[in-house]
Short mmCIF file of C-alpha atoms in Angstrom, two decimals:
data_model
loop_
_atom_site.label_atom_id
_atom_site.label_comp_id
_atom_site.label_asym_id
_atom_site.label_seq_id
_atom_site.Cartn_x
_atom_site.Cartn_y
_atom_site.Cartn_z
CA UNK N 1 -13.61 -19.47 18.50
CA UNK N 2 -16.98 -17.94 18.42
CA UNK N 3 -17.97 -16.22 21.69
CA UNK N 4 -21.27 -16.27 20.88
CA UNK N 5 -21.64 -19.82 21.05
CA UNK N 6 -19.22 -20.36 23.95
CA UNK N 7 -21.24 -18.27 26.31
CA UNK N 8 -24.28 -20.63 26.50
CA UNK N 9 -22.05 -23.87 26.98
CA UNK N 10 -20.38 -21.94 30.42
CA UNK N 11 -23.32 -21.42 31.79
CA UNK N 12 -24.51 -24.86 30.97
CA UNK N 13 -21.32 -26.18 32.41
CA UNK N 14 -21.97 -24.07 35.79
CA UNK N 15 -25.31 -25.23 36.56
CA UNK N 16 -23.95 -28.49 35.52
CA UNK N 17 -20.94 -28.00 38.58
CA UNK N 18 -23.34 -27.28 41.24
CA UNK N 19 -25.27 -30.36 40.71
CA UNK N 20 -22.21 -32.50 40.43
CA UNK N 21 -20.81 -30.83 43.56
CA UNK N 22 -24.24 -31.81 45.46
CA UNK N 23 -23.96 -35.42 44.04
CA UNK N 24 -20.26 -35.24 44.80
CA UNK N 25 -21.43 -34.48 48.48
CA UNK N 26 -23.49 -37.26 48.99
CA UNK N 27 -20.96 -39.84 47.66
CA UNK N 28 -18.67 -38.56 50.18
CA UNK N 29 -21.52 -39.48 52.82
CA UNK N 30 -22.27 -42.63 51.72
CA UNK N 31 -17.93 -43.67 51.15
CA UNK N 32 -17.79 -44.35 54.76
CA UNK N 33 -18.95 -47.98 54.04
CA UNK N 34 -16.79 -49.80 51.53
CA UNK N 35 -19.01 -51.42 49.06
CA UNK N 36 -17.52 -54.14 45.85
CA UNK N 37 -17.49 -51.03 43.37
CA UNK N 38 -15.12 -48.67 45.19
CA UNK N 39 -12.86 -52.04 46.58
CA UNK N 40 -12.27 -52.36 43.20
CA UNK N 41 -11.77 -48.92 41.86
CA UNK N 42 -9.24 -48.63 44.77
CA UNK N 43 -7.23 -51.75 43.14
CA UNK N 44 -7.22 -49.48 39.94
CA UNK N 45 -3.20 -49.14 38.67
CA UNK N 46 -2.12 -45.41 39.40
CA UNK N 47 0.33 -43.70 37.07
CA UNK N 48 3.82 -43.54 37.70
CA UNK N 49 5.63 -40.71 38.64
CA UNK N 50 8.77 -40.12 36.79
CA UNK N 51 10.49 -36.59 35.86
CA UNK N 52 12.29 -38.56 32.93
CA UNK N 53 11.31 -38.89 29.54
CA UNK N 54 12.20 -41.92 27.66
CA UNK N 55 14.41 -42.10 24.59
CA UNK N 56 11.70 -43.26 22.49
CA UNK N 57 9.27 -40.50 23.09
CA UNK N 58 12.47 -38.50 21.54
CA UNK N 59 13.00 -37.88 18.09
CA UNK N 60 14.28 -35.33 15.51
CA UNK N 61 11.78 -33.06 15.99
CA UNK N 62 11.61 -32.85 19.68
CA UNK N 63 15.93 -31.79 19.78
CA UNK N 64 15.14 -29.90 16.71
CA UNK N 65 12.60 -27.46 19.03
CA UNK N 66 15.02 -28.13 21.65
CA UNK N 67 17.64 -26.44 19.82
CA UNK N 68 15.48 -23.76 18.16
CA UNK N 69 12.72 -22.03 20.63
CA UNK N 70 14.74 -20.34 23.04
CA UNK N 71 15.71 -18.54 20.92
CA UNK N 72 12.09 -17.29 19.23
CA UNK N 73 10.45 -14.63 20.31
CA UNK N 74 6.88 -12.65 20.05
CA UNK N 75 7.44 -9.49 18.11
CA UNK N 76 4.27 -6.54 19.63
CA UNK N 77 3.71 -3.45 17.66
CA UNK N 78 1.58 -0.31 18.59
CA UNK N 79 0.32 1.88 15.08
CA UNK N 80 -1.63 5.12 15.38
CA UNK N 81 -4.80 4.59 12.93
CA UNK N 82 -6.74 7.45 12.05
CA UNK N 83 -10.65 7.47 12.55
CA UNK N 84 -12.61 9.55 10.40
CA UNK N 85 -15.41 10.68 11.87
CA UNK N 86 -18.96 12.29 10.23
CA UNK N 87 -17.80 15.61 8.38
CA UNK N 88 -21.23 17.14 9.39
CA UNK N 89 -21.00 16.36 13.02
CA UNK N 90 -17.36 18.07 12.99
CA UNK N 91 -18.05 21.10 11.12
CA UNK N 92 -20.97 21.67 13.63
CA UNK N 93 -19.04 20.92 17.05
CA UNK N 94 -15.36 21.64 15.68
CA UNK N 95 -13.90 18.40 16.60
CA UNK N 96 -11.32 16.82 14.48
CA UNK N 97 -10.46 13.57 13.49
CA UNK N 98 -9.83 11.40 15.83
CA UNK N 99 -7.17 8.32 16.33
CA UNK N 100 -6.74 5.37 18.16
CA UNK N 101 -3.75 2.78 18.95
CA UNK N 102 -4.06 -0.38 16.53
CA UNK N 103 -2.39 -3.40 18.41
CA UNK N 104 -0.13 -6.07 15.92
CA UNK N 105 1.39 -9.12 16.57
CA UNK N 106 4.20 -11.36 14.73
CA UNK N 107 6.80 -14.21 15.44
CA UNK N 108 10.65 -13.70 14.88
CA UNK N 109 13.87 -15.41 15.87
CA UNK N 110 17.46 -14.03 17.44
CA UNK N 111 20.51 -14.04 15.39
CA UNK N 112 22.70 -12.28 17.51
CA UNK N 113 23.60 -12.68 20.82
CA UNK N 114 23.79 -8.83 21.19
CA UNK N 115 20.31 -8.49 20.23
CA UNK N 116 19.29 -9.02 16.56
CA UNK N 117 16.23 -10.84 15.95
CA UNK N 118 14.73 -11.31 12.19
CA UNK N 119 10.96 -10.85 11.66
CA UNK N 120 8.40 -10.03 8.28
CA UNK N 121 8.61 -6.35 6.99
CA UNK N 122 4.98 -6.27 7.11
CA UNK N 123 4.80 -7.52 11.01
CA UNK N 124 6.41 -3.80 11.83
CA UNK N 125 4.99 -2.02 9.17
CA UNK N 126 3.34 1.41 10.33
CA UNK N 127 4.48 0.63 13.80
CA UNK N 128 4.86 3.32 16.07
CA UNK N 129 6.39 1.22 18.84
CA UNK N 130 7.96 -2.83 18.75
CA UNK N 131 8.95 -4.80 21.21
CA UNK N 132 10.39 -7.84 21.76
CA UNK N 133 9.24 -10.84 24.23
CA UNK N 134 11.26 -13.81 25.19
CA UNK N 135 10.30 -17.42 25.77
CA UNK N 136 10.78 -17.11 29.34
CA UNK N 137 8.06 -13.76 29.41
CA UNK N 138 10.59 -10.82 29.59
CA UNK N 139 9.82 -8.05 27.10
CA UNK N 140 12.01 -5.74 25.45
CA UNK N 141 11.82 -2.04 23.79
CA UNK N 142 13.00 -2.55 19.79
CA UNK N 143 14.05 -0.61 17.51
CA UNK N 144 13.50 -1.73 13.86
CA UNK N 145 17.34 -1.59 11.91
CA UNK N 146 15.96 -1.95 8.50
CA UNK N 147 13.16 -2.76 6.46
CA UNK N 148 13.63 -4.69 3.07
CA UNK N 149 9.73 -4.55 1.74
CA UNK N 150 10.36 -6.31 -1.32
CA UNK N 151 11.65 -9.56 0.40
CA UNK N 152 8.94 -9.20 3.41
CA UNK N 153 12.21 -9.05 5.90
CA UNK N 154 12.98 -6.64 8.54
CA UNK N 155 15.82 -6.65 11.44
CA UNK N 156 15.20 -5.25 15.16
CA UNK N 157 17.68 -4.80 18.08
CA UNK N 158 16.92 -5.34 21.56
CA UNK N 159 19.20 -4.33 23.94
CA UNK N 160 20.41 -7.79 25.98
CA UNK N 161 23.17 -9.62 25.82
CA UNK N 162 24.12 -13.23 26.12
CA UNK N 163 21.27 -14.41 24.36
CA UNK N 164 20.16 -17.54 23.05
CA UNK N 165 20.72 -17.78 18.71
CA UNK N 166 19.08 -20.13 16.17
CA UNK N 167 21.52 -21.81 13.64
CA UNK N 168 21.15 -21.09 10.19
CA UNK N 169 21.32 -23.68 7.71
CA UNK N 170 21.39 -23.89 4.16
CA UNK N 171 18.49 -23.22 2.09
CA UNK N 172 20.14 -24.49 -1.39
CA UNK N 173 20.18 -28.12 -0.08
CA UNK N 174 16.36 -28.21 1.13
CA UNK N 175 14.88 -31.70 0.07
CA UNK N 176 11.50 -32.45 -1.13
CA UNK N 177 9.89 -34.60 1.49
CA UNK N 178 11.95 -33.75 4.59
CA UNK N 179 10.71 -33.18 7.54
CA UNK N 180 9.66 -29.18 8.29
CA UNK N 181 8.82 -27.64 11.69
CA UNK N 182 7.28 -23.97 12.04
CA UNK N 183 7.55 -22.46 15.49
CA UNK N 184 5.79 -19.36 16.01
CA UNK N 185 3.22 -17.72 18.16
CA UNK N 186 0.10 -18.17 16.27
CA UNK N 187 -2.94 -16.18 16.91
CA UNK N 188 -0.54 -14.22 19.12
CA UNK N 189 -1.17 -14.91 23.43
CA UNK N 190 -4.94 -16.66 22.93
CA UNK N 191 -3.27 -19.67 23.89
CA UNK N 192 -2.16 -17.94 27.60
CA UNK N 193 1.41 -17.86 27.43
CA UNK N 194 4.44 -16.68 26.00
CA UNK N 195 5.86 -20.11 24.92
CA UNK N 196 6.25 -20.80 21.46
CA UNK N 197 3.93 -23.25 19.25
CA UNK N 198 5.66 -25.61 16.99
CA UNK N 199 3.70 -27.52 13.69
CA UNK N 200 5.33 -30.29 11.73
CA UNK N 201 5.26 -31.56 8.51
CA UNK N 202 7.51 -31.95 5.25
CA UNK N 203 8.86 -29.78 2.71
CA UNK N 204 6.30 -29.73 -0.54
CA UNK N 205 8.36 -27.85 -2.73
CA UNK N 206 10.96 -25.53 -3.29
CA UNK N 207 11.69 -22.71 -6.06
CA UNK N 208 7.95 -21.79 -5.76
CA UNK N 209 6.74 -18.43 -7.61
CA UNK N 210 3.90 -17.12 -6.16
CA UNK N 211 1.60 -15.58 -9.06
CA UNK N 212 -1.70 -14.74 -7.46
CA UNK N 213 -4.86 -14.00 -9.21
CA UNK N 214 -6.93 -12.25 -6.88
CA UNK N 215 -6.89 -9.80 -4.38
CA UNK N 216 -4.16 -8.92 -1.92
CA UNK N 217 -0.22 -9.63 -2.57
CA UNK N 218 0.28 -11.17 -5.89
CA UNK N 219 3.86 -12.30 -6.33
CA UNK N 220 6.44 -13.81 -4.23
CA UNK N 221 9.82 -15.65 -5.67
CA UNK N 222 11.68 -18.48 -4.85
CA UNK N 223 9.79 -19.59 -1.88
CA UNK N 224 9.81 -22.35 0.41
CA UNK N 225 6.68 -24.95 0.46
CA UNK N 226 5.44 -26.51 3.46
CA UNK N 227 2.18 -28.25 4.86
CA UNK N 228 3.78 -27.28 8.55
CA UNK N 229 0.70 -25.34 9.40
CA UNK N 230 1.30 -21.56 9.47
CA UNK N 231 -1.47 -19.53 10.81
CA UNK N 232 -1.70 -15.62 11.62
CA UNK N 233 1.00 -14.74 14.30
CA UNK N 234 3.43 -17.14 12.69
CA UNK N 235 4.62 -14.31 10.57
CA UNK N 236 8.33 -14.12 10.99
CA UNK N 237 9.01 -17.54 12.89
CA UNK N 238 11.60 -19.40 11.75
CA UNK N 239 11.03 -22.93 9.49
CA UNK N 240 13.56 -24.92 10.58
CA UNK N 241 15.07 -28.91 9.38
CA UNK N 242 15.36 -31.79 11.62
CA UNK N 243 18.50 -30.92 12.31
CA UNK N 244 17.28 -27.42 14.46
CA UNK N 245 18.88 -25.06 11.83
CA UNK N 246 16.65 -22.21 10.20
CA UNK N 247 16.01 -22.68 6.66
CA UNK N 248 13.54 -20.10 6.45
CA UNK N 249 11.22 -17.28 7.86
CA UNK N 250 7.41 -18.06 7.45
CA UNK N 251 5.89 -15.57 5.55
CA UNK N 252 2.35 -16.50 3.68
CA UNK N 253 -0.09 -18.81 3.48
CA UNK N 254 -2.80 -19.56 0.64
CA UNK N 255 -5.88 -19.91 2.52
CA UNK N 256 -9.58 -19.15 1.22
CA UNK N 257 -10.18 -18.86 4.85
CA UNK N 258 -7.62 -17.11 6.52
CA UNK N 259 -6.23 -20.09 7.77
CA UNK N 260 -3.98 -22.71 7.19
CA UNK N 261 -5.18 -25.43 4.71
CA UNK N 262 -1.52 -26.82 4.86
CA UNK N 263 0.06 -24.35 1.86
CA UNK N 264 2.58 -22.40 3.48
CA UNK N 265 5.57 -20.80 2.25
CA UNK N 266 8.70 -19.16 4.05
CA UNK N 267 11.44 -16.99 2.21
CA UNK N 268 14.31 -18.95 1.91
CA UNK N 269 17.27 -18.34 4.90
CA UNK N 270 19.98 -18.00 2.36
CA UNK N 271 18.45 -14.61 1.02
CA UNK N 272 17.18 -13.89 4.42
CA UNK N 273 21.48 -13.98 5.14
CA UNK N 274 22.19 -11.55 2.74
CA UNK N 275 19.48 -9.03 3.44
CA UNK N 276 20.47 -8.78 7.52
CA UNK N 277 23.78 -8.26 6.61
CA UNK N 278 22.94 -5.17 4.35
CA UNK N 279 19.99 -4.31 6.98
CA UNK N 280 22.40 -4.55 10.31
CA UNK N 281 25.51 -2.90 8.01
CA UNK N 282 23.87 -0.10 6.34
CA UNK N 283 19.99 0.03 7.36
CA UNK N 284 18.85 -0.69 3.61
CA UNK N 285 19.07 -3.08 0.79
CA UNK N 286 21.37 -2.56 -2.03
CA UNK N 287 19.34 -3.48 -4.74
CA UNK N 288 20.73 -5.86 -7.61
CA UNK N 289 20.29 -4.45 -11.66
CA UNK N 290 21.30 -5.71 -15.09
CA UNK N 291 19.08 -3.53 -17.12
CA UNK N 292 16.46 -5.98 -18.86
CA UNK N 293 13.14 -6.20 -18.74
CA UNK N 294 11.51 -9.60 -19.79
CA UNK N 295 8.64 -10.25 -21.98
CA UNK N 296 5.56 -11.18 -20.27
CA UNK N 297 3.17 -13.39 -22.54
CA UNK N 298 -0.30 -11.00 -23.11
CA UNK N 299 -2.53 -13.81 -22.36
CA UNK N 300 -4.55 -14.80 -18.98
CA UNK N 301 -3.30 -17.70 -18.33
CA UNK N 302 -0.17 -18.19 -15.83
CA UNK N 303 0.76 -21.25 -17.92
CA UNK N 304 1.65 -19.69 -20.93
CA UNK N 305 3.95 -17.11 -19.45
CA UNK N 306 5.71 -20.42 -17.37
CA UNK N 307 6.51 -22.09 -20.76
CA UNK N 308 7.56 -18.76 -22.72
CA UNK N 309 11.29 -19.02 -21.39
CA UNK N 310 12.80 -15.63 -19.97
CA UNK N 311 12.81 -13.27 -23.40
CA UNK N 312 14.66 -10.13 -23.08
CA UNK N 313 12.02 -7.74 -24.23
CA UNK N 314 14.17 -3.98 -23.59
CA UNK N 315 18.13 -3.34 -22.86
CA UNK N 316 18.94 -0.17 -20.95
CA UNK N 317 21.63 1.94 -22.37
CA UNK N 318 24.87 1.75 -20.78
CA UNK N 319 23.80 -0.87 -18.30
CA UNK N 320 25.12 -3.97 -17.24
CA UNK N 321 23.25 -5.87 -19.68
CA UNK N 322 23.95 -3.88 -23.00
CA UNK N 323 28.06 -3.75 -22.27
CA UNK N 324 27.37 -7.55 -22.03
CA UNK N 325 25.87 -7.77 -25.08
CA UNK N 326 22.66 -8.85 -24.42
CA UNK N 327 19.87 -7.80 -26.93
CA UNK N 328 16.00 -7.46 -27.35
CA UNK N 329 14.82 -11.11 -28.46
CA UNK N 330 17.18 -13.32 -26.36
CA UNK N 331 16.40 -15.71 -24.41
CA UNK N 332 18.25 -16.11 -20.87
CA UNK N 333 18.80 -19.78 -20.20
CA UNK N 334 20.92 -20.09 -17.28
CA UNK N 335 22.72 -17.23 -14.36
CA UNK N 336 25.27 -19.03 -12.51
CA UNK N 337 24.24 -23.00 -11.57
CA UNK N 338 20.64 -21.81 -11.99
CA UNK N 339 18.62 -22.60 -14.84
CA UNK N 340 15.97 -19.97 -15.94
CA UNK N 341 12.96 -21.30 -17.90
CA UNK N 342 10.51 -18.39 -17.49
CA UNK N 343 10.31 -14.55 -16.28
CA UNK N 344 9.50 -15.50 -13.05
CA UNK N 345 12.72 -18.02 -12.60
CA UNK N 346 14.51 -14.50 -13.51
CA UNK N 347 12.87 -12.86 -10.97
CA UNK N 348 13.73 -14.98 -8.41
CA UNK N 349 17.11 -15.04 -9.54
CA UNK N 350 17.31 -11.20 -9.29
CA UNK N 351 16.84 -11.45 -5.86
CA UNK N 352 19.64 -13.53 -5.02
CA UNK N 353 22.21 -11.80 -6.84
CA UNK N 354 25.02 -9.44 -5.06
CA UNK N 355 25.56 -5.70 -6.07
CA UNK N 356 29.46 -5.85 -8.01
CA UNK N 357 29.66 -9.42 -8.46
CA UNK N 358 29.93 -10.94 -11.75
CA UNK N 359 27.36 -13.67 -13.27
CA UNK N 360 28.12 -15.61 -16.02
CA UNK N 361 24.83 -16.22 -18.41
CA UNK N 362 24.04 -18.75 -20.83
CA UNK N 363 21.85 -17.31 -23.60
CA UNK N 364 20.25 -18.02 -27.05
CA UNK N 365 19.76 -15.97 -29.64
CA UNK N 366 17.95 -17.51 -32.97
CA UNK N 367 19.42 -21.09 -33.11
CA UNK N 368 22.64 -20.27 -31.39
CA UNK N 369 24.19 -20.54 -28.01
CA UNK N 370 26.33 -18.21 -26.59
CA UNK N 371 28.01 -17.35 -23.06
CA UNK N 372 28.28 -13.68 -21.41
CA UNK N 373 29.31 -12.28 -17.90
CA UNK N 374 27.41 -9.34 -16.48
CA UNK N 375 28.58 -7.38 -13.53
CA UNK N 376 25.69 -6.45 -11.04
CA UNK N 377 25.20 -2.77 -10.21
CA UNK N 378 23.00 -0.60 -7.92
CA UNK N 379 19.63 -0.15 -9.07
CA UNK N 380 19.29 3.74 -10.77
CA UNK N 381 17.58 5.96 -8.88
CA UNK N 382 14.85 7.25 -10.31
CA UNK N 383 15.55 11.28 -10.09
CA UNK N 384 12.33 12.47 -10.40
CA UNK N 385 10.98 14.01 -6.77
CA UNK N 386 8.13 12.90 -5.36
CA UNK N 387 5.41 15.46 -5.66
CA UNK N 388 6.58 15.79 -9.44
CA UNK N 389 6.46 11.56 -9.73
CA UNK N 390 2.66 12.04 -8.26
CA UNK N 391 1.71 15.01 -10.48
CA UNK N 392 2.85 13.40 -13.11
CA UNK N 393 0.33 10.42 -13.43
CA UNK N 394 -2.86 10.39 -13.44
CA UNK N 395 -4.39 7.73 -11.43
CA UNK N 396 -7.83 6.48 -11.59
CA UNK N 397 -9.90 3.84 -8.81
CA UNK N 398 -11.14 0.56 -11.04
CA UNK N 399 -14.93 0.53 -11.57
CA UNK N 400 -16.99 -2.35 -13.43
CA UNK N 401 -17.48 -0.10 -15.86
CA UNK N 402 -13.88 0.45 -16.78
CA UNK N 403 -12.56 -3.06 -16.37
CA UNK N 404 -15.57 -4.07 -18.93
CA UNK N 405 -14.37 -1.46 -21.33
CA UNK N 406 -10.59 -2.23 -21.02
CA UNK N 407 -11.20 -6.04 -20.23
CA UNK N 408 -8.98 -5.77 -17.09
CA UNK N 409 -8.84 -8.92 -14.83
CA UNK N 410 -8.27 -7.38 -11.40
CA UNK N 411 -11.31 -6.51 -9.40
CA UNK N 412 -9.52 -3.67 -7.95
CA UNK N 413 -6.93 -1.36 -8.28
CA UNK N 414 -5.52 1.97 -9.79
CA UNK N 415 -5.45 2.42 -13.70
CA UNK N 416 -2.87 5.17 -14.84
CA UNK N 417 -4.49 7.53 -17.24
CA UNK N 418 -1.80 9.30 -17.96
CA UNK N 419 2.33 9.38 -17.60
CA UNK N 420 4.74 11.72 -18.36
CA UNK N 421 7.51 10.82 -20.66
CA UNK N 422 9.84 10.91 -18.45
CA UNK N 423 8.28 9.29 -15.47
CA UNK N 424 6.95 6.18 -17.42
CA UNK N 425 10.46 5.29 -18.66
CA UNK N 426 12.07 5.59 -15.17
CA UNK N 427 9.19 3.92 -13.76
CA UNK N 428 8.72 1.38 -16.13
CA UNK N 429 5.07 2.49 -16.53
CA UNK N 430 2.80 3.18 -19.07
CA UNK N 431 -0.98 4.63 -19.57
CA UNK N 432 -3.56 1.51 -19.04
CA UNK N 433 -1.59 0.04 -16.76
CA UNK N 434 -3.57 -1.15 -13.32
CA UNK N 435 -1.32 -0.90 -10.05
CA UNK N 436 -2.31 -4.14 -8.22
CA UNK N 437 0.39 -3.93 -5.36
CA UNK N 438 3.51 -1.61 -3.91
CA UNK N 439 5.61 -3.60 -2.29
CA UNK N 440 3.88 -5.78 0.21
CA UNK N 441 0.90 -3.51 0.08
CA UNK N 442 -2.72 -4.23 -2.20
CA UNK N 443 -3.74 -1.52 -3.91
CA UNK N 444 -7.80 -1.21 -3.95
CA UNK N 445 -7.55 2.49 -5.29
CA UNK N 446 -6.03 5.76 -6.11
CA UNK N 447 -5.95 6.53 -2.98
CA UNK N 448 -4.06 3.78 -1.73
CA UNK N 449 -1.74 3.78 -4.56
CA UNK N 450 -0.60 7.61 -3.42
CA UNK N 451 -0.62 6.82 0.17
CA UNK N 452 1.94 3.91 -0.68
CA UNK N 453 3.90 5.85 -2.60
CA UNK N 454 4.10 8.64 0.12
CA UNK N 455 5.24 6.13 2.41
CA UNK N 456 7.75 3.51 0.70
CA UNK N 457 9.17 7.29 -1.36
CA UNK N 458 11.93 7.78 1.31
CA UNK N 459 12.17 4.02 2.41
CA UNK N 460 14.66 2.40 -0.27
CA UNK N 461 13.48 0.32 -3.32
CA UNK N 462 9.71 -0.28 -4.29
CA UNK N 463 8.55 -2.86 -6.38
CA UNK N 464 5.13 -2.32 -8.14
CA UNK N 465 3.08 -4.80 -9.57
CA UNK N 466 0.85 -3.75 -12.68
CA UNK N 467 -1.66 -5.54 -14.85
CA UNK N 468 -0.90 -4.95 -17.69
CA UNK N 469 -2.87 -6.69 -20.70
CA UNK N 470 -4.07 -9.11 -19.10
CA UNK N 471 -0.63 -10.31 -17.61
CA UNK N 472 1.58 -9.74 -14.25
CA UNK N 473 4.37 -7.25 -14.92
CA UNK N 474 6.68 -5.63 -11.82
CA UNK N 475 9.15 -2.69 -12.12
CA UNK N 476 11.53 -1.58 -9.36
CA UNK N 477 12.71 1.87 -9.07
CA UNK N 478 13.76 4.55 -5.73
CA UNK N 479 12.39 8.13 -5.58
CA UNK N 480 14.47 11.13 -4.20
#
């Protein structure tokens, strides 16, 4: 919608009404005398009037919304922005900066009768204030439970009761080809209401690792493919079968545009499971850890490092991993019923695994085979404090000038001069490296590499995403 171009057609289309409301006059002057034309246009068949719907005009999808959008619901936030005025201007008058209340608008879905509803992490992110509306227009205060950044989830609570839930289904059985509806608020109340929009289409694929090159968020795992269009607003909304069960919560699109060009992708309802119960049970994440870190190919093209297979590049002391067995060189095959065939499979797998359960492994080493059982722990904290973690490297905002000397790929970002000893073990960082993203966050500078890390310190887990030679490398680590 342009409103520049819309303006012109209304006023068209009023001086267009008042001339068809003259002509309309004089045909009601001249109806008094029944001529062949209107005779005939009175013999016209009239619609019928029914308040049924016929069984054909129903069909999986239509019992499938049915089912589903009573139960989704608009999620509103309220963030205070900060508005930097002209330093001059303030020094002269004494006026500070100013701020101003930033408006945001998501999709999510109810999961508890008692009030739980699932959105995105980055539809309440900054917020200052949520709430919650229902189908039916009645809006609720929310509080946000938990926030799980690296998985884009977070759970609110509204306080109601007897409310409508979605069913979840099971995201491990999800079939190429079958059918895929996304039900969200796109493009938030432009459409004039509070009731939900639904978009079909199929499921394109499944097990998808999102490795962006580009600006913006460049990695998700272990996504969900549709061409169900998804469009801003949809964040959060649920994708659901043709059966009305949830198999998962619509998080990104690749667009050029900004809109949908039919490549969607929705975190899978199975993880989505397992973070609200950690979320609603303990307000955080308990974040699975083996101790390795895979070898990333140092090459810039994604293909290579899908066909390396997942190499174990370092093994922790004392972690899960080394007590295991597991050394520098080999190659994970298979965790559980999963089969691993690159560093990104392993990522995604990562995410799916429990803190204290025990995964069997299938690994090679040389020519041989061999079988070995890790059990999951907590991920170490890293103890470094903050304002030590900050002093301690030296960031720098990407130029031209350095990513031509240092051949760096990213058009933006924050290079790390320097690192302490310490701090670039625990952080799994090293000098050279570029920080591309924190969390769900893009990184453009220095700046907004130590504003992220100010905000996500005392918020669990953060995942960073580096450049480094050429290649996509993450670490995970908590600050205290």
């Amino acid at each position: 919608m342009r409103t520049t171009g819309s303006r012109p057609r209304l006023r068209r289309g009023l001086v267009l009404g008042s001339r068809r409301a003259l002509l309309l006059g004089l045909t009601i002057t001249v109806a008094c005398r029944e001529t062949p034309e209107s005779a005939a246009a009175a013999q016209l068949p009239q619609p019928a009037v029914t308040a049924t719907v016929s069984d054909s005009r129903r069909n999986a999808i239509t019992r499938a919304v049915e089912r589903v959008a009573p139960a989704v619901v608009t999620v509103q936030t309220e963030a205070v922005e900060r508005v930097q005025g002209d330093p001059l201007f303030e020094w002269m008058y004494g006026r500070q900066q100013s701020s101003r209340i930033v408006p945001g608008l998501g999709s999510g879905f109810i999961v508890g009768s008692d009030g739980v509803v699932v959105t995105n992490a980055h539809v309440v992110a900054s917020a200052t204030r949520v709430s919650v509306m229902r189908r039916d227009g009645t809006v609720h205060p929310a509080r946000v439970l938990g926030t799980d950044e690296t998985n884009d989830i977070a759970v609110l609570k509204i306080d109601a009761r007897d409310l409508p839930v979605v069913t979840l289904g099971n995201s491990g059985s999800v079939l190429i080809g079958e059918w895929a509806i996304a039900i969200g608020n796109p493009f938030g109340f432009v459409l004039g209401n509070s009731e939900p929009a639904v978009t079909a289409g199929v499921i394109s694929g499944v097990g998808r690792n999102l490795i962006a090159r580009g600006e913006g968020p460049s990695a998700y795992f272990d996504m969900i493919q549709t061409d169900a269009s998804i469009n801003p607003g949809n964040s959060g909304g649920p994708l659901v079968n043709a059966d009305g069960e949830v198999i998962g919560v619509n998080s990104s699109i690749y667009s050029p545009s900004g809109g949908s060009v039919g490549i969607g992708f929705a975190i899978p309802i199975n993880r989505v499971r397992r973070i609200v119960e950690d979320l609603v049970a303990h307000g955080t994440v308990r974040r699975p850890w083996i101790g390795v870190r895979l070898r990333y190919p140092q090459g810039p093209n994604v293909r290579d490092a899908i066909l390396a297979g997942a190499v174990i590049a370092t093994v922790s002391p004392a972690s899960p991993a080394a007590r295991a067995g597991l050394q520098p060189g080999d190659v994970i095959l298979r965790a559980g019923p999963r089969a691993v065939r690159n560093a990104f499979d392993w990522e995604a797998t990562l995410l799916d695994l429990r803190v204290d359960e025990s995964v069997p492994l299938r690994v090679r080493r040389g020519a041989r085979e061999y079988d070995a059982t890790v059990r999951v722990q907590d991920l170490p904290e890293v103890t470094a404090p903050k304002v030590q973690v900050l002093r301690d490297l030296e960031l720098v905002t990407l130029t031209p000038a350095i990513r031509a000397e240092r051949s760096i790929r990213r058009s933006a970002g924050a290079l790390i001069l320097r690192a302490g000893d310490r701090t670039a073990d625990e952080l799994g960082v090293q000098p050279g490296d570029v920080i591309v993203q924190i969390n769900q966050t893009p990184i453009a500078s220095a700046q907004d590499a130590e504003r992220a890390l100010n905000y996500y310190g005392s918020r669990g887990v953060i995942q960073m995403f580096l450049e480094r030679a050429g290649a996509l490398y993450s670490t995970e680590f908590v600050m205290r």
